[in-house]
Short mmCIF file of C-alpha atoms and ligand atoms in Angstrom, two decimals:
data_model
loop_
_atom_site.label_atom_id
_atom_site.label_comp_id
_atom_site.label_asym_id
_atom_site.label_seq_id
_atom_site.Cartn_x
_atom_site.Cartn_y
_atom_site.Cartn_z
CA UNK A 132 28.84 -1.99 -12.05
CA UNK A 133 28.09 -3.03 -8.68
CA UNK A 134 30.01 -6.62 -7.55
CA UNK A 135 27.32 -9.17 -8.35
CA UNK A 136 29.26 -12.48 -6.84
CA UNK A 137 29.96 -10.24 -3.66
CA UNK A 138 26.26 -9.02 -3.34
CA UNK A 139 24.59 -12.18 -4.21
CA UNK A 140 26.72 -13.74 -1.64
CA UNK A 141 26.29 -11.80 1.33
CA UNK A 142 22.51 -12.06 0.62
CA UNK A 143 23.15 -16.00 1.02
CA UNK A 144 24.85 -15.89 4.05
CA UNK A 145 22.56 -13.58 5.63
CA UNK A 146 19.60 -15.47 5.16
CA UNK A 147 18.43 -12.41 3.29
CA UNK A 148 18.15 -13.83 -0.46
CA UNK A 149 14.90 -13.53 -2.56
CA UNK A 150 13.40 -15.81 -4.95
CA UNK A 151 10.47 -15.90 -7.02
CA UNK A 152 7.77 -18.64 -6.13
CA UNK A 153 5.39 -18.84 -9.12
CA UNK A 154 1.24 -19.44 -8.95
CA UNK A 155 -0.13 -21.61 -11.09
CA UNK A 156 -3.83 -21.02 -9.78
CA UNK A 157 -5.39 -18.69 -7.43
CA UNK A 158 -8.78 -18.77 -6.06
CA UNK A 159 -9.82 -15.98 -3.87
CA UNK A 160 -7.76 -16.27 -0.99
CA UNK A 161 -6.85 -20.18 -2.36
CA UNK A 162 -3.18 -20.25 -4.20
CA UNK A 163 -1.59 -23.24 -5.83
CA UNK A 164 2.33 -24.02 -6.11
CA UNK A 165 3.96 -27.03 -6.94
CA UNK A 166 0.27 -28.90 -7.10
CA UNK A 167 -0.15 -28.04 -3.41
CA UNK A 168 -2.51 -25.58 -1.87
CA UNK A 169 -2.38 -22.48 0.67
CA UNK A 170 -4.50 -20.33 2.44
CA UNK A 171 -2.42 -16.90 0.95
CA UNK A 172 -1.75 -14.52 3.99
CA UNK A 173 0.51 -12.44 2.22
CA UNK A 174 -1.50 -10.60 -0.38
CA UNK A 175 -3.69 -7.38 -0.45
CA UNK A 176 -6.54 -8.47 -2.00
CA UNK A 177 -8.37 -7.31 1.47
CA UNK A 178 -12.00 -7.14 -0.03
CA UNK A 179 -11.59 -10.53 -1.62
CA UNK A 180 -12.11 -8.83 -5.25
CA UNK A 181 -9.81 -10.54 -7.50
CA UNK A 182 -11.68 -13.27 -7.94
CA UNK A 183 -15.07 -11.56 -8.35
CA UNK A 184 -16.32 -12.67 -12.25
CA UNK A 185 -18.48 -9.47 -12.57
CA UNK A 186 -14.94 -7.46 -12.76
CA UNK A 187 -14.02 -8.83 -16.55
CA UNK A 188 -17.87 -8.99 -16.98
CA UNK A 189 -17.71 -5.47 -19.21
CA UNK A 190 -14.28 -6.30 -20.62
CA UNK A 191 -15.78 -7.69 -24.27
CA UNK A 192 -17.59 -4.37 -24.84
CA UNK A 193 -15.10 -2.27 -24.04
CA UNK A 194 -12.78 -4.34 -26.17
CA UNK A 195 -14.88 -3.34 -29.03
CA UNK A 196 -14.99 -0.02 -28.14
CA UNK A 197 -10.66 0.67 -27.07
CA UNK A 198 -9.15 -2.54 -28.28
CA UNK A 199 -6.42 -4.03 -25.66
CA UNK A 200 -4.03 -1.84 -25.06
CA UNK A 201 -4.15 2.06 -25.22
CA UNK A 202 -1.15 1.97 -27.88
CA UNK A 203 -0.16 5.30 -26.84
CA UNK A 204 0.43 7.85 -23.54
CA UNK A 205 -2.26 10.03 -22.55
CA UNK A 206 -1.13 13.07 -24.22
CA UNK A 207 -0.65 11.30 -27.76
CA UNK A 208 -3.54 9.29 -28.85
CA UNK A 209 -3.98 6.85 -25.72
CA UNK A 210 -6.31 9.12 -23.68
CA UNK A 211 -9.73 7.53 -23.93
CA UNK A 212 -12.68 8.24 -22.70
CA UNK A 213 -12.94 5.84 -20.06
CA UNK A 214 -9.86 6.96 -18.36
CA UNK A 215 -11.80 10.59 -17.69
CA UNK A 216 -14.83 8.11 -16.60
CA UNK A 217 -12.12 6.45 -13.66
CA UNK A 218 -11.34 9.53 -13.02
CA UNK A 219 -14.67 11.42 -12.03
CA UNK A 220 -15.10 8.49 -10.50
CA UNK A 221 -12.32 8.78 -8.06
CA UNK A 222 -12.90 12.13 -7.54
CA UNK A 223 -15.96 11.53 -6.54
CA UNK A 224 -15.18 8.24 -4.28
CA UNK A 225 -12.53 9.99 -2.30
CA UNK A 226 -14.67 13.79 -2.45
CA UNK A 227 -11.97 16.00 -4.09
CA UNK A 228 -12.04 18.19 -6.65
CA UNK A 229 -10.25 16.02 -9.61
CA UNK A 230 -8.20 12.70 -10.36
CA UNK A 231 -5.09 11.45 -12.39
CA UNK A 232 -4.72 8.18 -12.93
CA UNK A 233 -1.00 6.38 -12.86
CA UNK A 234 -0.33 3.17 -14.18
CA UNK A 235 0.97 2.43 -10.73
CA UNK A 236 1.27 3.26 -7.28
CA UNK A 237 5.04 3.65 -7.54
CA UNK A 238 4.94 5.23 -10.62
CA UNK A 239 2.36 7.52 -9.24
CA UNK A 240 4.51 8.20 -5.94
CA UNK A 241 7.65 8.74 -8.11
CA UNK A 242 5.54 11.52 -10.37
CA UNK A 243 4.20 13.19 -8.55
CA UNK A 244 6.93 14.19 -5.62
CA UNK A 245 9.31 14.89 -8.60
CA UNK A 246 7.30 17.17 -9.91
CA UNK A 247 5.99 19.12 -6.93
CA UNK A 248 9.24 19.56 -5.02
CA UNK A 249 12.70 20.84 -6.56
CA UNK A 250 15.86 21.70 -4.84
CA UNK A 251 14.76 24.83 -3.18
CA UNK A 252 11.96 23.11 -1.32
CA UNK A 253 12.13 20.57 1.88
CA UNK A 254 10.31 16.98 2.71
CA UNK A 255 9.26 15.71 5.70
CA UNK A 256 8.99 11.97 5.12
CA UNK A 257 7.68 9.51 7.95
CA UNK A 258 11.08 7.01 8.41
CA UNK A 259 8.34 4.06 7.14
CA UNK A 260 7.17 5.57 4.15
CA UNK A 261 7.06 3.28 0.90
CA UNK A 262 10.16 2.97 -1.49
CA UNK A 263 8.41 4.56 -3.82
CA UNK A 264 7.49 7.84 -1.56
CA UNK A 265 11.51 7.45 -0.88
CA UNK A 266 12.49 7.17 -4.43
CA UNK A 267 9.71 10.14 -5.37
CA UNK A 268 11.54 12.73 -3.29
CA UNK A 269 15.43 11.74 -3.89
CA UNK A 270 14.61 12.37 -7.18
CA UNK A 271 13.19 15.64 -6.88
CA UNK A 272 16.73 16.90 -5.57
CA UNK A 273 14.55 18.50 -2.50
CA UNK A 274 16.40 18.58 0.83
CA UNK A 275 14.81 15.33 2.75
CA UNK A 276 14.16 14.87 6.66
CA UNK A 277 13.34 11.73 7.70
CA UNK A 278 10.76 11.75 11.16
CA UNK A 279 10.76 8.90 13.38
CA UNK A 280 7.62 6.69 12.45
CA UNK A 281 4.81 8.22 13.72
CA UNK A 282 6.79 10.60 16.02
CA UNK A 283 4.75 13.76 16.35
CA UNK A 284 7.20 15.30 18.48
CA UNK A 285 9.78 14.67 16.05
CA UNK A 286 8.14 16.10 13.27
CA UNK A 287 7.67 19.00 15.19
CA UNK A 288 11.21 19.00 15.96
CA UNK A 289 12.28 19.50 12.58
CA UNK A 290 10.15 21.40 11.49
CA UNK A 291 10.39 24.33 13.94
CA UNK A 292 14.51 23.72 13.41
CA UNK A 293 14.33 23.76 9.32
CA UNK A 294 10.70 24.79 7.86
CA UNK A 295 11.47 28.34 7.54
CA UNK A 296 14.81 27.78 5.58
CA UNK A 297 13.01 26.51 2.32
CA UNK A 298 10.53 27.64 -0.10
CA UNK A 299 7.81 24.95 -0.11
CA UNK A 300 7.71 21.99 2.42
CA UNK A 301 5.66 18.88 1.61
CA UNK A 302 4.82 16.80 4.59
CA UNK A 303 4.79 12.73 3.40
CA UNK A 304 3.18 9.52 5.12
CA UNK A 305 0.99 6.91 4.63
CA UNK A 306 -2.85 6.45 6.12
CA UNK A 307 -2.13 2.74 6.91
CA UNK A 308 1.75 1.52 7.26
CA UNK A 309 2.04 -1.34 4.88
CA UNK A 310 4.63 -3.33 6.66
CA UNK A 311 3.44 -2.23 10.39
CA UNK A 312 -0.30 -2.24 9.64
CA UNK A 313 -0.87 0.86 12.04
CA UNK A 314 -1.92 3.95 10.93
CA UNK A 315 -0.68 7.47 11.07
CA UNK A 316 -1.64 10.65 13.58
CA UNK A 317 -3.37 12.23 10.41
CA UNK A 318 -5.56 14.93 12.71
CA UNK A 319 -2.14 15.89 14.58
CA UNK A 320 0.09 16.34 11.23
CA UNK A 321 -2.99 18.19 9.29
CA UNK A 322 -2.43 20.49 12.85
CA UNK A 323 1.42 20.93 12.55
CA UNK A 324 0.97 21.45 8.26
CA UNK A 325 -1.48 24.38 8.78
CA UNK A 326 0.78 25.70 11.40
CA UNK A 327 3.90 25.21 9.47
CA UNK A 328 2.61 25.89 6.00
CA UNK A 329 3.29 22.77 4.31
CA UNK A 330 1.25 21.15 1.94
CA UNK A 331 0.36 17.40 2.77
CA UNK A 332 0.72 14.06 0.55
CA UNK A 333 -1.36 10.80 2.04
CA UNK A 334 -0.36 7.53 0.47
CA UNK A 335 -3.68 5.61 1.09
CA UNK A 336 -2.56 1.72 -0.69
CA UNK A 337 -3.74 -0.03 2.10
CA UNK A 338 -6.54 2.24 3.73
CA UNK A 339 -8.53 2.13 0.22
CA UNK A 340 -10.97 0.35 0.33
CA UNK A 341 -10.78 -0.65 3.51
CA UNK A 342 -11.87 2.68 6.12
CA UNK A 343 -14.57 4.92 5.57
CA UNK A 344 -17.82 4.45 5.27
CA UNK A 345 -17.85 3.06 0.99
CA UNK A 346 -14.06 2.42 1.31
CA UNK A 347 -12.75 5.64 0.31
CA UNK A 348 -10.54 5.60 2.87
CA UNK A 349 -8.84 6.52 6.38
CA UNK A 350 -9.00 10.31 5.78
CA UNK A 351 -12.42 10.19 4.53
CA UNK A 352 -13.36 8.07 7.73
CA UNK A 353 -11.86 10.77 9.92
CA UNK A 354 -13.01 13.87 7.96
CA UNK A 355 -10.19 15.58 6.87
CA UNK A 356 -10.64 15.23 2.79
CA UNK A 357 -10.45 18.64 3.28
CA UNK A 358 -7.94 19.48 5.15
CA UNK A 359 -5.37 17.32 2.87
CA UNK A 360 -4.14 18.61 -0.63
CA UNK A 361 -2.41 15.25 -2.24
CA UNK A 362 -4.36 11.63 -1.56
CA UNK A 363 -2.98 9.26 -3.33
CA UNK A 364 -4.05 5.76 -3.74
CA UNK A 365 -3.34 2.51 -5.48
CA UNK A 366 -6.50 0.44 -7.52
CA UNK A 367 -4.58 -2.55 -6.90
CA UNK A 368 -4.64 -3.61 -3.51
CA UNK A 369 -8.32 -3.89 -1.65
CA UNK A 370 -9.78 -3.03 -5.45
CA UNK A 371 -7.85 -6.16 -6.80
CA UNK A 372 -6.88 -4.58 -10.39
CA UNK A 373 -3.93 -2.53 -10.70
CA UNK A 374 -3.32 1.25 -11.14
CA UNK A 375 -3.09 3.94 -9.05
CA UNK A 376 -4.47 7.76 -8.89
CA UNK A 377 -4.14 11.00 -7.10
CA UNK A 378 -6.96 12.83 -5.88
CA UNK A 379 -6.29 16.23 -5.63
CA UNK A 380 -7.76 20.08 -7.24
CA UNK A 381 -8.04 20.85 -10.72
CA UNK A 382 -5.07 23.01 -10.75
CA UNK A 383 -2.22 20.17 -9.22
CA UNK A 384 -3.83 17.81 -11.99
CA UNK A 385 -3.33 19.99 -14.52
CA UNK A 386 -0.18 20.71 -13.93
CA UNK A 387 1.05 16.79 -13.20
CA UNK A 388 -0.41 16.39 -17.10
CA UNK A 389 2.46 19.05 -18.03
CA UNK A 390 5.12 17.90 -15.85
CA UNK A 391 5.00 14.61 -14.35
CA UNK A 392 7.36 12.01 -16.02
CA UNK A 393 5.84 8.76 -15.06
CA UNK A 394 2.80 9.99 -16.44
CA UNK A 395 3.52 11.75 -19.64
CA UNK A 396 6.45 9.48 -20.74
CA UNK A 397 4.25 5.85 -20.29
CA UNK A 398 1.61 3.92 -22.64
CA UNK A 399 -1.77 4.83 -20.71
CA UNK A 400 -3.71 2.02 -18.71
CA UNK A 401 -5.51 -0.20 -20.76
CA UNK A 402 -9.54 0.77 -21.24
CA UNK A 403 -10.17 -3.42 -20.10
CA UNK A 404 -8.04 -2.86 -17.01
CA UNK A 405 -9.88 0.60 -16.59
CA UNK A 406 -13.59 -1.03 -16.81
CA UNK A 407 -12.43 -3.72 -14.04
CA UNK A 408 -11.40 -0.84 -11.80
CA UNK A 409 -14.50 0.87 -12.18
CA UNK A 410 -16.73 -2.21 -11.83
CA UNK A 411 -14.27 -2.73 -8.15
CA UNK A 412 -14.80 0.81 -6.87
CA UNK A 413 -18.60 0.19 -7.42
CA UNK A 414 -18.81 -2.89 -5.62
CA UNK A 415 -16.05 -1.75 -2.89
CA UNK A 416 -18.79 1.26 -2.19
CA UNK A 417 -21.65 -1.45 -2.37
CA UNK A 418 -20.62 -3.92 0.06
CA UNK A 419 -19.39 -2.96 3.37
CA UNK A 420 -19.79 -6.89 4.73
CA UNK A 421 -17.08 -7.14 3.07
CA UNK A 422 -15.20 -4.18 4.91
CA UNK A 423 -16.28 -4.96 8.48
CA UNK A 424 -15.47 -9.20 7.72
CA UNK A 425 -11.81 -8.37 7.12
CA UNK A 426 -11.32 -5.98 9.91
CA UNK A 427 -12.92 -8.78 12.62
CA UNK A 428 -10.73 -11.38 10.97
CA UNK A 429 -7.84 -9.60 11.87
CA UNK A 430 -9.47 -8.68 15.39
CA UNK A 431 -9.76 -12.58 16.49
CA UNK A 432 -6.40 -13.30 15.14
CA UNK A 433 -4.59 -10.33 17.43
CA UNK A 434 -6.68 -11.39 20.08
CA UNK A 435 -6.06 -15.36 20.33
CA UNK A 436 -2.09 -13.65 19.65
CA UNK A 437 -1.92 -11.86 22.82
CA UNK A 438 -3.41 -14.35 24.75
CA UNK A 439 -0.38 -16.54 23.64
CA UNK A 440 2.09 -13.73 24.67
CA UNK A 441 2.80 -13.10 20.92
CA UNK A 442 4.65 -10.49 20.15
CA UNK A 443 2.80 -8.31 17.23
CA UNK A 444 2.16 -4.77 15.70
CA UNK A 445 -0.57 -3.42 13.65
CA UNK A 446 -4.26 -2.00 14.44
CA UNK A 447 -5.46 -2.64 11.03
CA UNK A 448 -6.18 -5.61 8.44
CA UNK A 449 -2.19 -5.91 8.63
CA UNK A 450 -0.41 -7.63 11.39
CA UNK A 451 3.05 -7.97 11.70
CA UNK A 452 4.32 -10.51 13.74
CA UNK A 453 7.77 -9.26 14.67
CA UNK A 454 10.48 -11.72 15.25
CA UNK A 455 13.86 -9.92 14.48
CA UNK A 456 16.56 -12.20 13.45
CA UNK A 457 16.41 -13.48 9.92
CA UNK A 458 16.54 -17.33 9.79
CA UNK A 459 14.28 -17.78 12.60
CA UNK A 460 11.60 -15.55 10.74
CA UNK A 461 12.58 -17.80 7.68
CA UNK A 462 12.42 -21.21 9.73
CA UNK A 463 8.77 -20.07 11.36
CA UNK A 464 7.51 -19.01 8.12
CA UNK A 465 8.80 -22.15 6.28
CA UNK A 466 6.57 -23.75 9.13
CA UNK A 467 3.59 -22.49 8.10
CA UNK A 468 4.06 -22.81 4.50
CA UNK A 469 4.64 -26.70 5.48
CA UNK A 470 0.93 -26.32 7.39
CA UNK A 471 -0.51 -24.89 4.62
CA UNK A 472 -0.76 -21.19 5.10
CA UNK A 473 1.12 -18.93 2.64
CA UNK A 474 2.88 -16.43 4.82
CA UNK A 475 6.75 -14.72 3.68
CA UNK A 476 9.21 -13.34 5.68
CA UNK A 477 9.64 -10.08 5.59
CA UNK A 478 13.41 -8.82 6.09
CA UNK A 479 15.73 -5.67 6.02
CA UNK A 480 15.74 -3.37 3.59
CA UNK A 481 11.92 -3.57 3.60
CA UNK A 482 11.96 -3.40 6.97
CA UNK A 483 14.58 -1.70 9.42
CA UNK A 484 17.68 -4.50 10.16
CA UNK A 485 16.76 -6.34 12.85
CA UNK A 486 13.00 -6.32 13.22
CA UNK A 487 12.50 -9.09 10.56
CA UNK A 488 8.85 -10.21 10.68
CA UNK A 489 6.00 -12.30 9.59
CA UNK A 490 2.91 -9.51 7.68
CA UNK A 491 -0.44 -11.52 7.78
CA UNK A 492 -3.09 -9.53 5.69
CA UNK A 493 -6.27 -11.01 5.98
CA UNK A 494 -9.16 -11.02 3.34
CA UNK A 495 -12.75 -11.11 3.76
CA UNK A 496 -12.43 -14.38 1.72
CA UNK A 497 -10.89 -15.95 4.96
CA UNK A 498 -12.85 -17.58 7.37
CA UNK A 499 -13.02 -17.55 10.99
CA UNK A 500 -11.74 -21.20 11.53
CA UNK A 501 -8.36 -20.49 8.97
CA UNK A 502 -7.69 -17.53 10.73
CA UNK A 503 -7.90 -19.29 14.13
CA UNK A 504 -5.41 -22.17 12.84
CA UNK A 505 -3.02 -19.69 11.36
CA UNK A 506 -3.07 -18.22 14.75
CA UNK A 507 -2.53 -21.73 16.46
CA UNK A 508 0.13 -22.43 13.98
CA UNK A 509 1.98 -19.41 14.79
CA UNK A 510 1.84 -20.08 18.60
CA UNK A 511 3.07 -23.61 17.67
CA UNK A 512 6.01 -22.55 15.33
CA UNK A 513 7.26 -19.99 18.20
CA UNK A 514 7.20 -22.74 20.78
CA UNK A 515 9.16 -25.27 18.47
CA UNK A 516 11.80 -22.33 17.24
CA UNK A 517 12.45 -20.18 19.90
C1 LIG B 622 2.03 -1.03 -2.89
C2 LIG B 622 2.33 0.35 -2.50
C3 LIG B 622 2.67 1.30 -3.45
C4 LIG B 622 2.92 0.94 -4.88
O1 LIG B 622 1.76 0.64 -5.56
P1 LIG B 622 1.81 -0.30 -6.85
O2 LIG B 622 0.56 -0.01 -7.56
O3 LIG B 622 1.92 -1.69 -6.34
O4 LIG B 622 3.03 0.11 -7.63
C5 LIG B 622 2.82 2.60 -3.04
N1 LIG B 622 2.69 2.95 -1.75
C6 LIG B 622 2.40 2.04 -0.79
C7 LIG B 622 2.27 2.48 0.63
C8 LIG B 622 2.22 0.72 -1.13
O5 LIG B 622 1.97 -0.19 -0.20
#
């Protein structure tokens, strides 16, 4: 066992512990805690979804029809219809051939590297890529190199140097970088995977919903469905539910369904949290207001930001407003929570040591003159900290 006292500790000291900060009510983009209220910057909900009543509108009749839970995994008795409804539907939305739905994005992430790569093959993983992408291909037992985020030159690097030593190489990023809100070279890396044979895994959490013309996403948006064999996605972010899926051929589903352990060894998602998702994806297509609001939000805010001399990253509905050392990232965020506006710290190991930050998602439930006081506020909190 791993020295709890010792661990706990050093988090302390380092300004690095974690604690849990309950809701008691949200609203859209309005949280409670403690009786007070905050505009929340820090979720994903970047449609402004969650609170939408028409998602649980369906959830009596399909009650009747599934019950609550699906009781079982998909290959016992807990694959219903309505899962094979989500996911023609997905196919469809993000125009490949099939879907497989995951109770989660990490679960998905985990499942699906595992059971594509093995220890003859080789991954190419962008240095950012989500825990769970991490966690996906250390447990495949494939040999892992990590490229410098966004480094097409590294990439390159490595792969001339080791490609031709393994069997299969799987090249892994993510559309939209969660933490740095930027988004990856796709066209370049679809050019160095054809040239290298490698196959190609997108992690598109935070570019559903959000790019392309109905939301399907950032390789949709710059037409290269195609030209990429493994999209993966999560329904819980912009769609506001929870889930996750991979959109991919016939064949790579089919054989997930007889080798993926995430999904064959786990109760299937329940039909009521499969209507909402449906009911998300059809609105998400429907209203693109919705799609263009959040992305101006987050426009004015990096603008009135580098006026101020602000130092920031991210070219997306994510900024990341990078500070570096620990407590001051904790003593500016603190700051904000004290002026209302719900915005974390985010410190190493989600983020490399050293570049602690503020992320600010917006929501198209914010409005202009928030999003202009958070901005203030931040400019304020920098002057009285630094
Ligand atoms: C959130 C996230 C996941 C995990 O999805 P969950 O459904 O929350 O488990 C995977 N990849 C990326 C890039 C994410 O941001």
């Amino acid at each position: 066992m791993v020295d709890i006292d010792a661990f706990l500790k050093k988090r302390i000291d380092e300004s690095n512990l974690r604690t849990l900060k309950p809701i008691e009510k949200r609203n859209g983009s309005v949280i409670y805690k403690n009786r007070e209220v905050f505009f929340d910057f820090s979720s994903n909900d970047y449609l402004g979804l969650s609170s939408k009543k028409e998602l649980i509108d369906s959830v009596n009749e399909v009650f009747e029809l599934f019950g609550s839970g699906a009781v079982a995994s998909r290959l016992l008795s807990g694959d219903l219809a309505i899962h094979h409804e989500l996911e023609e539907l997905t196919a469809s939305f993000k125009k490949k051939e099939d879907a497989l739905i995951f109770n989660s994005g990490y679960q998905a992430n985990v499942g699906i590297i595992s059971a594509l790569c093995g220890k003859n093959d080789v991954i190419f993983l962008d240095r950012l890529s989500h825990a769970s992408l991490v966690d996906g291909a250390l447990l495949s037992g494939a040999k892992i190199f990590r490229f410098s985020h966004n480094d097409l030159n590294h990439l390159e690097l490595l792969l001339k140097k080791e490609r031709e030593k393994f069997k299969n190489a799987l090249i892994v990023t993510e559309s939209v970088f969660s933490m740095d809100g930027d988004f990856a070279p796709l066209k370049e890396i679809v050019e160095l995977k054809d040239r290298f044979s490698c196959e190609f895994l997108v992690d598109e959490a935070h570019a559903t919903g959000v790019y392309g013309s109905e939301g399907s996403g950032l390789i949709e948006e710059l037409g290269l469905t195609d030209r990429i064999e493994l999209i993966m996605g999560t329904y819980g972010k912009a769609l506001a539910v929870s889930g996750a899926y991979l959109a991919s051929s016939k064949k790579i589903k089919e054989y997930l369904i007889n080798s993926s352990r995430s999904f064959i060894y786990s109760t299937a998602m329940p039909a009521i949290v499969v209507s909402m998702i449906i009911k998300s994806i059809d609105i998400c297509k429907k209203e693109h207001w919705r799609r263009d609001k959040v992305k101006n939000l987050a426009s004015l805010f990096r603008g009135i930001l580098k006026e101020a001399d602000i130092p920031f990253k991210g070219d997306s509905q994510i900024v990341a407003v990078i500070i570096g050392d620990n407590q001051k990232t904790v003593n500016i965020a603190n700051y904000l929570q004290n002026n209302k506006f719900w915005v974390l710290p985010i410190r190493y190991p989600t983020v490399p040591m050293g570049e602690a930050r503020l992320r600010i998602s917006f929501s198209s439930n914010h409005t202009e003159d928030v999003t202009v006081s958070l901005a203030k506020g931040i400019i304020e909190a920098f002057k009285k900290t630094i």
